[in-house]
Coordinates of C-alpha atoms in Angstrom, one line a residue:
M26 CA -92.0 145.9 274.5
K27 CA -93.0 142.6 275.1
R28 CA -91.4 141.2 278.5
L29 CA -89.2 138.4 278.0
I30 CA -90.1 135.0 279.8
V31 CA -88.0 132.5 280.4
A32 CA -88.6 129.2 282.0
S33 CA -85.0 127.7 281.0
I34 CA -81.9 128.7 280.2
A35 CA -80.0 128.4 277.0
L36 CA -77.1 126.3 278.3
V37 CA -78.2 123.4 277.7
A38 CA -125.2 133.7 274.1
A39 CA -127.7 135.4 272.4
G40 CA -129.1 138.8 274.4
V41 CA -126.0 139.8 275.4
L42 CA -125.5 143.6 274.8
F43 CA -121.9 144.9 274.4
A44 CA -121.3 147.0 277.5
T45 CA -118.6 149.3 276.1
V46 CA -116.9 149.3 272.9
G47 CA -113.6 150.9 271.8
Y48 CA -111.5 151.4 268.7
G49 CA -107.8 151.3 268.5
K50 CA -106.0 153.3 266.1
K51 CA -105.3 151.7 262.9
G52 CA -101.5 152.8 262.4
S53 CA -99.6 152.4 259.5
G54 CA -96.1 151.5 259.2
A55 CA -94.3 148.3 260.1
G56 CA -95.3 146.8 263.2
Q57 CA -98.5 148.8 263.8
I58 CA -101.4 146.3 265.1
P59 CA -105.1 147.8 264.2
Y60 CA -107.6 146.4 266.8
E61 CA -110.9 146.9 268.1
E62 CA -112.2 146.2 271.9
H63 CA -115.4 145.1 273.0
T64 CA -116.8 144.2 276.8
L65 CA -119.6 141.6 277.0
D66 CA -122.3 142.4 279.9
N67 CA -120.4 139.8 282.1
G68 CA -117.3 141.6 282.0
L69 CA -115.4 139.4 279.4
R70 CA -113.0 141.7 277.5
V71 CA -112.4 141.0 273.7
V72 CA -110.1 142.6 271.4
L73 CA -110.2 141.9 267.6
S74 CA -107.6 142.4 264.9
E75 CA -108.5 141.9 261.6
D76 CA -105.5 140.3 259.1
H77 CA -106.5 138.5 256.1
S78 CA -103.2 138.0 255.1
V79 CA -103.4 134.1 255.5
P80 CA -106.6 131.9 256.4
V81 CA -105.5 131.4 260.1
V82 CA -107.0 133.0 263.3
A83 CA -105.4 133.1 266.8
V84 CA -107.7 132.5 269.8
N85 CA -105.6 133.6 273.0
L86 CA -107.3 133.6 276.3
W87 CA -105.4 135.1 279.5
Y88 CA -106.7 134.8 283.1
H89 CA -105.3 137.5 285.2
V90 CA -104.2 135.1 287.9
G91 CA -100.8 133.7 288.4
S92 CA -98.5 132.7 290.9
A93 CA -98.7 135.9 292.9
N94 CA -102.1 135.5 293.5
E95 CA -101.6 132.0 295.2
E96 CA -102.0 132.1 299.2
K97 CA -99.3 130.9 301.5
G98 CA -99.3 127.2 301.6
H99 CA -101.0 127.1 298.3
S100 CA -98.0 127.6 296.1
G101 CA -98.4 126.0 292.7
F102 CA -102.1 126.2 292.2
A103 CA -101.9 128.6 289.4
H104 CA -99.5 126.5 287.4
L105 CA -101.4 123.3 288.4
F106 CA -104.3 124.7 286.8
E107 CA -102.4 125.0 283.7
H108 CA -102.9 121.3 283.6
M109 CA -106.4 121.0 285.1
M110 CA -107.8 122.9 282.5
F111 CA -106.9 120.1 280.1
E112 CA -108.8 117.5 282.2
G113 CA -112.2 117.7 280.7
S114 CA -115.2 120.0 281.2
A115 CA -119.1 119.1 280.5
N116 CA -118.8 118.6 276.9
I117 CA -115.1 117.8 276.4
E118 CA -113.1 114.5 277.5
K119 CA -109.8 114.9 278.9
G120 CA -107.3 115.1 276.3
E121 CA -109.8 116.1 274.0
H122 CA -108.8 119.6 273.5
F123 CA -105.5 118.5 271.7
K124 CA -107.4 116.0 269.9
Y125 CA -109.8 118.4 268.3
V126 CA -107.5 120.8 267.5
S127 CA -104.8 118.8 265.7
E128 CA -107.6 117.1 263.7
A129 CA -108.7 121.0 262.6
G130 CA -105.3 121.5 261.6
G131 CA -104.3 123.7 264.4
S132 CA -102.1 123.7 267.5
M133 CA -102.5 124.8 270.7
N134 CA -100.7 125.1 274.7
G135 CA -100.9 127.2 277.6
Q136 CA -98.5 128.7 280.0
T137 CA -98.2 130.0 283.5
T138 CA -96.6 133.2 285.0
Q139 CA -96.2 135.3 287.9
D140 CA -98.8 137.7 286.5
Y141 CA -101.2 135.4 284.4
T142 CA -102.3 132.3 283.1
K143 CA -102.8 131.6 279.2
Y144 CA -104.3 129.1 277.1
F145 CA -104.3 129.6 273.2
E146 CA -105.0 128.1 269.6
T147 CA -104.0 128.5 266.0
L148 CA -106.5 127.4 263.9
P149 CA -107.9 127.9 260.1
S150 CA -110.3 130.7 260.0
N151 CA -113.3 128.5 259.4
R152 CA -112.8 126.9 262.8
L153 CA -112.7 129.9 265.0
N154 CA -115.9 128.2 266.6
L155 CA -113.8 125.4 267.6
G156 CA -111.3 127.6 269.5
L157 CA -114.1 129.6 271.4
W158 CA -116.0 126.5 272.3
L159 CA -113.4 124.8 273.8
E160 CA -112.4 127.8 275.7
S161 CA -115.8 128.5 276.7
D162 CA -116.5 125.1 277.9
R163 CA -113.8 124.9 280.4
M164 CA -114.3 128.3 281.7
R165 CA -118.1 127.6 282.1
S166 CA -117.8 123.7 283.7
L167 CA -114.2 122.7 284.4
V168 CA -114.7 119.1 285.9
I169 CA -112.9 118.9 288.8
T170 CA -112.5 115.5 290.6
K171 CA -110.4 114.0 293.3
E172 CA -109.1 111.7 290.7
K173 CA -108.4 114.3 288.1
F174 CA -106.7 116.1 290.9
E175 CA -104.3 113.4 292.2
N176 CA -103.2 112.7 288.6
Q177 CA -102.2 116.1 287.4
R178 CA -100.6 116.7 290.9
S179 CA -98.4 113.8 290.0
T180 CA -97.9 115.8 286.5
V181 CA -96.7 118.6 288.1
K182 CA -94.4 116.8 290.2
E183 CA -92.6 114.9 287.3
E184 CA -92.3 118.1 285.4
R185 CA -90.6 119.5 288.1
R186 CA -88.3 116.6 288.3
Q187 CA -87.6 116.7 284.3
S188 CA -87.6 120.5 283.8
I189 CA -85.9 121.4 287.1
D190 CA -84.2 119.0 289.0
N191 CA -83.0 116.9 286.1
Q192 CA -81.7 120.0 284.1
P193 CA -77.9 121.1 284.8
Y194 CA -78.7 124.6 286.1
G195 CA -82.2 124.2 286.7
E196 CA -82.4 124.4 290.7
A197 CA -79.9 127.4 290.4
F198 CA -82.1 129.3 287.8
L199 CA -85.3 128.9 290.2
V200 CA -83.0 130.0 293.5
S201 CA -81.6 132.9 291.6
D202 CA -85.1 134.1 290.6
T203 CA -86.9 134.3 293.9
L204 CA -83.5 134.8 296.3
G205 CA -84.1 138.8 295.7
Y206 CA -87.3 138.8 297.0
D207 CA -89.0 139.6 300.3
G208 CA -92.7 139.9 299.3
W209 CA -94.7 136.8 299.0
P210 CA -96.1 137.3 295.9
Y211 CA -92.7 137.1 294.0
D212 CA -90.5 134.9 296.6
H213 CA -91.8 131.6 295.5
T214 CA -91.7 130.0 292.2
V215 CA -94.6 129.5 289.6
I216 CA -93.9 125.6 289.6
G217 CA -94.8 125.8 293.4
S218 CA -93.5 123.8 296.6
M219 CA -93.9 120.1 296.4
D220 CA -94.7 120.0 300.2
D221 CA -97.6 122.7 299.6
L222 CA -99.1 120.4 296.3
D223 CA -98.9 117.3 298.7
A224 CA -100.9 119.5 301.3
A225 CA -103.5 120.6 299.0
H226 CA -107.1 119.3 298.8
V227 CA -109.3 119.0 295.6
D228 CA -111.9 121.6 297.6
D229 CA -108.6 124.2 297.5
V230 CA -108.7 123.5 293.9
Q231 CA -112.3 124.0 293.3
K232 CA -112.3 127.5 295.3
F233 CA -109.3 128.6 293.4
F234 CA -111.2 127.9 289.9
N235 CA -114.2 129.6 291.5
R236 CA -112.3 132.7 292.2
Y237 CA -110.2 133.2 289.2
Y238 CA -111.3 131.2 286.2
C239 CA -114.5 133.9 285.2
P240 CA -115.0 136.3 282.5
A241 CA -114.6 139.4 284.9
N242 CA -111.1 137.9 285.3
A243 CA -110.2 137.1 281.3
V244 CA -109.4 138.9 278.4
L245 CA -110.1 137.2 275.3
V246 CA -108.0 138.1 272.2
I247 CA -108.6 137.0 268.5
V248 CA -106.3 138.0 265.4
G249 CA -106.4 137.0 261.9
D250 CA -108.8 136.1 258.8
I251 CA -112.1 137.3 260.8
E252 CA -114.8 139.6 260.2
P253 CA -115.2 141.5 263.6
K254 CA -119.2 141.5 263.4
E255 CA -119.3 137.7 262.8
A256 CA -116.6 136.9 265.5
M257 CA -118.4 139.1 268.1
K258 CA -121.6 137.1 267.4
L259 CA -119.6 133.7 267.9
V260 CA -118.1 135.1 271.0
T261 CA -121.2 135.9 272.6
Q262 CA -122.9 132.6 271.5
Y263 CA -120.0 131.2 273.4
F264 CA -119.3 133.1 276.3
G265 CA -122.1 135.6 276.9
N266 CA -124.0 133.5 279.6
I267 CA -121.4 132.7 281.7
P268 CA -121.7 134.0 285.0
S269 CA -119.4 137.1 285.5
G270 CA -117.4 136.2 288.8
Q271 CA -115.1 138.8 290.2
K272 CA -112.2 140.6 288.8
S273 CA -108.9 140.2 290.7
T274 CA -106.7 142.7 291.9
F275 CA -103.1 142.2 291.8
P276 CA -101.0 142.0 295.3
T277 CA -99.1 144.9 296.5
W278 CA -96.4 145.0 299.0
D279 CA -93.3 147.0 300.0
E280 CA -90.5 145.7 298.0
K281 CA -87.3 147.3 298.8
F282 CA -84.4 148.1 296.5
D283 CA -80.7 147.9 297.4
K284 CA -81.3 145.6 300.5
G285 CA -77.7 144.4 300.4
E286 CA -76.5 141.8 298.3
R287 CA -77.4 138.2 298.7
T288 CA -75.3 135.1 297.5
K289 CA -75.6 131.6 297.4
E290 CA -74.2 128.3 296.3
V291 CA -76.5 125.7 294.7
A292 CA -75.0 122.1 293.8
S293 CA -75.6 121.4 290.1
P294 CA -74.7 117.4 289.6
K295 CA -75.5 117.8 286.2
A296 CA -73.5 120.3 285.0
N297 CA -70.0 120.1 283.6
V298 CA -68.9 123.8 284.5
A299 CA -69.9 126.2 286.9
A300 CA -72.1 129.3 286.1
V301 CA -73.0 132.5 288.0
F302 CA -76.5 134.2 287.8
D303 CA -76.6 137.7 288.9
T304 CA -79.9 139.5 289.2
Y305 CA -80.8 143.1 290.0
L306 CA -84.0 143.9 290.9
V307 CA -85.8 146.5 288.5
P308 CA -89.1 148.6 288.7
G309 CA -92.4 147.2 287.5
H310 CA -92.8 147.0 283.9
M311 CA -94.8 150.2 283.9
H312 CA -91.9 151.9 285.3
A313 CA -91.0 155.2 283.3
D314 CA -87.1 153.6 283.8
M315 CA -88.0 150.7 282.1
P316 CA -86.9 151.5 278.1
A317 CA -83.7 152.9 279.5
I318 CA -83.0 149.8 281.5
E319 CA -84.1 147.1 278.7
L320 CA -81.5 148.9 276.3
L321 CA -79.0 148.7 279.0
S322 CA -79.5 144.9 279.5
N323 CA -79.3 144.9 275.6
I324 CA -75.8 146.8 275.5
L325 CA -74.5 144.4 278.3
S326 CA -75.5 141.1 277.5
D327 CA -77.4 140.8 274.1
G328 CA -75.8 138.9 271.6
E329 CA -72.3 138.6 270.2
T330 CA -71.7 142.3 269.8
S331 CA -72.7 143.0 273.4
R332 CA -70.2 143.9 275.9
L333 CA -70.0 140.9 278.4
Y334 CA -70.0 138.6 275.4
Q335 CA -67.0 140.6 273.9
R336 CA -65.1 140.6 277.0
L337 CA -66.0 137.3 278.8
V338 CA -66.2 134.8 275.6
K339 CA -64.0 136.5 272.9
D340 CA -61.0 138.7 274.7
E341 CA -60.8 137.0 277.9
E342 CA -62.0 133.5 277.0
A343 CA -63.2 133.3 280.4
A344 CA -66.7 132.1 279.8
V345 CA -68.1 129.7 277.4
A346 CA -71.4 131.5 277.2
V347 CA -72.9 134.6 278.6
F348 CA -76.2 136.3 278.1
G349 CA -78.8 138.4 279.8
F350 CA -82.7 139.5 279.4
I351 CA -84.9 141.7 281.4
D352 CA -88.0 139.6 283.2
G353 CA -90.5 142.7 283.3
R354 CA -93.7 142.2 285.6
L355 CA -96.4 144.0 287.0
G356 CA -94.3 144.0 290.2
P357 CA -90.7 144.4 290.7
G358 CA -88.9 142.9 287.8
E359 CA -85.4 141.3 287.4
L360 CA -82.3 142.0 285.1
R361 CA -80.6 139.0 284.8
I362 CA -77.1 138.3 283.8
I363 CA -75.6 134.3 283.5
A364 CA -72.6 133.1 282.5
A365 CA -70.9 129.6 282.4
A366 CA -67.3 129.5 283.0
N367 CA -64.9 128.0 280.6
A368 CA -63.4 124.9 281.4
G369 CA -60.6 125.4 284.1
V370 CA -61.7 128.9 284.8
D371 CA -62.8 129.8 288.3
I372 CA -66.4 131.2 288.0
A373 CA -65.0 133.8 290.4
T374 CA -63.2 135.5 287.3
C375 CA -66.3 135.5 285.3
E376 CA -67.6 137.4 288.1
K377 CA -65.1 140.0 288.4
L378 CA -65.1 140.5 284.3
I379 CA -69.1 141.2 284.8
D380 CA -68.4 143.7 287.5
E381 CA -65.8 145.6 285.7
E382 CA -67.8 146.0 282.6
I383 CA -71.0 147.0 284.8
N384 CA -68.8 149.5 286.5
K385 CA -67.5 150.9 283.2
I386 CA -70.7 151.8 282.5
V387 CA -71.5 153.4 286.1
A388 CA -68.4 155.5 285.5
K389 CA -68.3 156.8 281.8
G390 CA -71.7 155.5 280.3
V391 CA -72.0 154.2 276.6
T392 CA -71.2 155.4 273.4
K393 CA -73.9 156.8 271.1
E394 CA -72.8 154.0 268.8
E395 CA -73.7 151.2 271.3
L396 CA -77.2 153.0 272.0
D397 CA -77.9 153.4 268.4
R398 CA -77.2 149.8 267.6
A399 CA -79.5 148.6 270.9
K400 CA -82.0 150.9 269.5
M401 CA -82.1 149.2 266.0
K402 CA -82.6 145.7 267.8
V403 CA -85.3 147.3 269.7
R404 CA -86.9 148.5 266.5
S405 CA -86.4 145.1 264.5
T406 CA -87.6 143.1 267.6
F407 CA -91.0 145.4 267.4
I408 CA -91.5 144.3 264.0
S409 CA -90.5 140.7 264.2
Q410 CA -92.6 139.9 267.1
R411 CA -95.6 141.0 265.6
E412 CA -95.4 139.1 262.1
T413 CA -97.8 135.9 262.8
D414 CA -101.4 136.2 264.3
M415 CA -100.6 134.6 267.4
A416 CA -97.5 137.1 267.7
K417 CA -99.7 140.0 267.6
A418 CA -102.5 138.3 270.2
E419 CA -99.6 138.0 272.6
E420 CA -98.6 141.8 272.2
I421 CA -102.1 142.7 272.5
H422 CA -102.3 141.1 275.8
H423 CA -99.0 142.3 277.0
Y424 CA -100.0 145.9 276.5
I425 CA -103.3 144.9 278.2
R426 CA -101.7 143.4 281.4
F427 CA -98.2 145.3 281.7
H428 CA -99.1 149.1 280.2
K429 CA -101.2 151.8 281.4
N430 CA -103.2 151.4 278.1
L431 CA -103.5 149.1 275.2
S432 CA -103.0 152.2 273.0
E433 CA -99.3 152.1 273.7
I434 CA -99.0 149.0 271.5
N435 CA -98.4 151.1 268.6
T436 CA -96.3 154.0 270.3
D437 CA -94.1 152.3 272.9
L438 CA -91.1 152.2 270.3
D439 CA -91.2 156.0 270.7
S440 CA -90.4 155.9 274.3
F441 CA -87.0 153.5 273.4
L442 CA -85.8 155.7 270.4
S443 CA -86.0 158.9 273.0
V444 CA -83.5 157.1 275.5
T445 CA -80.2 159.1 276.0
P446 CA -76.6 157.6 276.7
E447 CA -77.3 159.7 280.0
D448 CA -80.5 157.7 280.7
I449 CA -78.4 154.4 280.3
Q450 CA -76.0 155.5 282.8
R451 CA -78.3 156.9 285.4
V452 CA -80.2 153.7 285.4
A453 CA -76.8 151.8 285.6
K454 CA -76.3 153.9 288.6
T455 CA -79.4 153.4 290.2
Y456 CA -79.9 150.0 289.9
L457 CA -76.8 147.8 289.0
G458 CA -75.2 148.4 292.4
T459 CA -74.0 145.5 294.5
A460 CA -76.6 146.1 297.2
N461 CA -79.4 145.7 294.8
R462 CA -77.9 142.1 293.5
T463 CA -78.3 138.5 294.1
V464 CA -75.4 136.1 293.1
V465 CA -76.0 132.6 293.0
V466 CA -73.4 130.4 292.0
A467 CA -74.1 126.8 290.4
Q468 CA -71.1 124.4 291.2
P469 CA -70.8 120.7 289.2
P470 CA -69.4 117.9 291.0
K471 CA -65.8 118.3 291.9
N472 CA -64.5 115.8 289.4
S473 CA -66.1 117.8 286.7

């Protein structure tokens, strides 16, 4: 299923031939996504999904580069480029991406993660050419100058101050996201080190762009009110003559599990109550255990029917909020549980209650009713997150990047529905031990 990306917490040219063409199964039933695949000679992979229900088209371009691809001393470059890509190219001035898309009645944005960087537009279907022009022009001819670089370096620093430093639990969230990792790819934050950004040179930025922002390292997904043949003519026209570049490889490293519990206390001057961030390492998203792990997370901490909500918030009134999620990645991911103590309650009480509920599952497993309810949530999410053109585009990208084959997009639900209570207990025993956990406690000022 689609990975959950959490940036903050809910507490606060002509002549180019198609090298390959493939067609996905046009599955029937709710949640099925029909698609067809193409690859340009320069390596750009293109996936189209035709849907004429509304006169809208989603253009979604992922580059297979994220913070995991950064070299030591150059952290934050992938995120910096999320900003640099809006600074203008050969035919587009700074800020004109938003201007053109807005004037056409559309919307757009970008995002950076550990494993990819994406740029996307939703447009009226008769303006598909606009989205393709905007994306191809900056892929081909991004203008990188010292002035633009300095401007966006300052922007990233301000973003750090606003979204992390000035948020109640921002720093604790970042620490909990990296504390359990020993391998460089994941032991630093996506937003990067301010020291690394201060030391960066414009030549370093240019090299990063030349290495990763190219057709061979990108996937373009177009979903919506399109005619595939006409869409591919436009794709070829706009992207076909861009030099191929080189496809990147994802870094590999030997990240150990069960390394021993790691704990850290983080001052949280903006917070009113203490919060605990429990994080367990889990395998990469392609691992066969992940469906069971996701369902386990659902049973533990997803919504008001979850075990942790019922125990900490409803029964014991120890927490004002508790929730969790899976951060699935190409490399080892995380099962995360976050709880904020109720006024006057020691955060250690919340930690104790969380441990008790986990230990119950380890010792006795879960009921069939709990698992059935979790599966119903998964089935509902499987359908609901595929309702819009952009949501379908995101799903296609997810299965390309995080699954062994795109065809799993229409069969993946079966892997969840086949999970048994015994599977849930097994993965709880395997991954939810204290030796595989980091605990970060965010402490408010003493007078809070």
